[in-house]
Coordinates of C-alpha atoms in Angstrom, one line a residue:
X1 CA 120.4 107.9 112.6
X2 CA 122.6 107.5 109.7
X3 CA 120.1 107.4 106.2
X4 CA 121.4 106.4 102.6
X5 CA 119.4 107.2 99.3
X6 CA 121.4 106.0 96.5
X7 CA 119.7 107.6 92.8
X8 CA 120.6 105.3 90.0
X9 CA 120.0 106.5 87.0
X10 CA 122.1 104.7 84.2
X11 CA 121.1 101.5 82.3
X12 CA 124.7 100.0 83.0
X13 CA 123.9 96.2 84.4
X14 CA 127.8 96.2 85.3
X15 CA 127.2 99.2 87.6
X16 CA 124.1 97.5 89.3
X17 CA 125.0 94.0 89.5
X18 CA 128.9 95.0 90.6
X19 CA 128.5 98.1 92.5
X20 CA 125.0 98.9 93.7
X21 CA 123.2 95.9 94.8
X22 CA 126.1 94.7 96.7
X23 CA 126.2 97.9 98.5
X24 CA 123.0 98.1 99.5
X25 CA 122.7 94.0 100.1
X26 CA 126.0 94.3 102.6
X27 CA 124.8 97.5 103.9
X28 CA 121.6 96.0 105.1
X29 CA 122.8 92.3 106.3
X30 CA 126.0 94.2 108.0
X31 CA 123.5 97.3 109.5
X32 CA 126.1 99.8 107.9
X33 CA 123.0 102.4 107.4
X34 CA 119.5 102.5 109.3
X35 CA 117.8 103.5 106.8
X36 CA 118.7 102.6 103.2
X37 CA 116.4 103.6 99.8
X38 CA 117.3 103.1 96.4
X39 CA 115.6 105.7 93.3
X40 CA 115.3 103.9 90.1
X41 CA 115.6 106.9 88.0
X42 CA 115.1 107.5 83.9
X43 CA 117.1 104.8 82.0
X44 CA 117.8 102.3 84.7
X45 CA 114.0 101.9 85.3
X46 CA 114.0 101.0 81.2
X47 CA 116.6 98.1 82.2
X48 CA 114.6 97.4 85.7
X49 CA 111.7 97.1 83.4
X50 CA 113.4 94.8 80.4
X51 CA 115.7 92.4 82.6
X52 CA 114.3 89.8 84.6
X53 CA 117.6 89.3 86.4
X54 CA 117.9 92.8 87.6
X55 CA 113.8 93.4 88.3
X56 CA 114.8 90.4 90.9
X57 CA 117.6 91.4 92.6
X58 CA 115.6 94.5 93.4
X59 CA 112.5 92.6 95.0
X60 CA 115.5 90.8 97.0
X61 CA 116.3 94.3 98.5
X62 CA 112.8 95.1 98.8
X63 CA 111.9 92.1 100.8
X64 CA 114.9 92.9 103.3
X65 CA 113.3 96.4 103.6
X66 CA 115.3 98.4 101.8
X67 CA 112.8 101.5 100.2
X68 CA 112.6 101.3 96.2
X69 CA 111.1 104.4 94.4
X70 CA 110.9 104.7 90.8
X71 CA 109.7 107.4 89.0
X72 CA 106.2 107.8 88.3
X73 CA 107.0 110.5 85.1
X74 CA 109.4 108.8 83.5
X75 CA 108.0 105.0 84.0
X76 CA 104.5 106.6 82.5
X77 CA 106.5 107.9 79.4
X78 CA 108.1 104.6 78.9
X79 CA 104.9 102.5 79.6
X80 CA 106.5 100.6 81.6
X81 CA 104.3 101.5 85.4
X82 CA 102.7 98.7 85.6
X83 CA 105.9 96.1 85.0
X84 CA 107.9 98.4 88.1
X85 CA 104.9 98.8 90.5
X86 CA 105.7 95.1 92.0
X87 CA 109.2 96.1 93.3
X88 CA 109.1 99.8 93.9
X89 CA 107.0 102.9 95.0
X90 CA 106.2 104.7 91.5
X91 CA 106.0 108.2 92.6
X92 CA 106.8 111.7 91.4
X93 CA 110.6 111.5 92.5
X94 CA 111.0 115.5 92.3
X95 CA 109.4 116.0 95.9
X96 CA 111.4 112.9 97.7
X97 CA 115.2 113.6 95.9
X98 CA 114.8 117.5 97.6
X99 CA 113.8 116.4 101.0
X100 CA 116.6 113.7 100.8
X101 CA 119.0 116.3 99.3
X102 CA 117.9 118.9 102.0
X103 CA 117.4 116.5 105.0
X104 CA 119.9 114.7 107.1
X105 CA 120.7 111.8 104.0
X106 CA 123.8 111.1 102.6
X107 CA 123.1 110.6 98.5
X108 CA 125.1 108.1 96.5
X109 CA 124.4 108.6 92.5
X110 CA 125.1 106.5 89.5

């Protein structure tokens, strides 16, 4: 079983719209990965939060199954929970990023 966590943690839209949805959209419709999650992590969950467009795109991956986590610390420090709990799985991320770091995942980061 070949598992993809991919940890994005800039607010660059370029990166996201050019590089990171595409991946995971292709890697899903083309079965590249069986399993496929994507952390929303410190600053991207600011832009998550702020764009419309992007906060989208993410429920598209969502509703083809791909796993969305965001982080539950950083979301609460930005007040921003509430507008993220729609698309992803606000958790404490610690826990997850070691088991996917320790287990049999390869980890894409940006």
């Amino acid at each position: 079983m070949e598992k993809l966590v991919i940890i994005w943690t800039t607010n660059d839209k370029q990166t996201f719209n050019e590089v990171i949805f595409p991946y995971l959209y292709h890697s899903n419709e083309q079965n590249w990965w069986s399993d496929l999650t994507l952390i929303i992590w410190g600053a991207s969950e600011e832009l998550v939060a702020k764009t419309p467009q992007i906060k989208e795109k993410i429920k598209i991956l969502k509703d083809r199954g791909i796993k969305i986590l965001a982080c539950k610390w950083c979301a609460d420090n930005h007040s921003i929970t509430e507008k993220l709990s729609d698309i992803a799985d606000v958790v404490y991320v610690g826990k997850p990023i070691t088991d996917f770091l320790k287990g049999n995942y390869k980890v894409l980061t940006f």
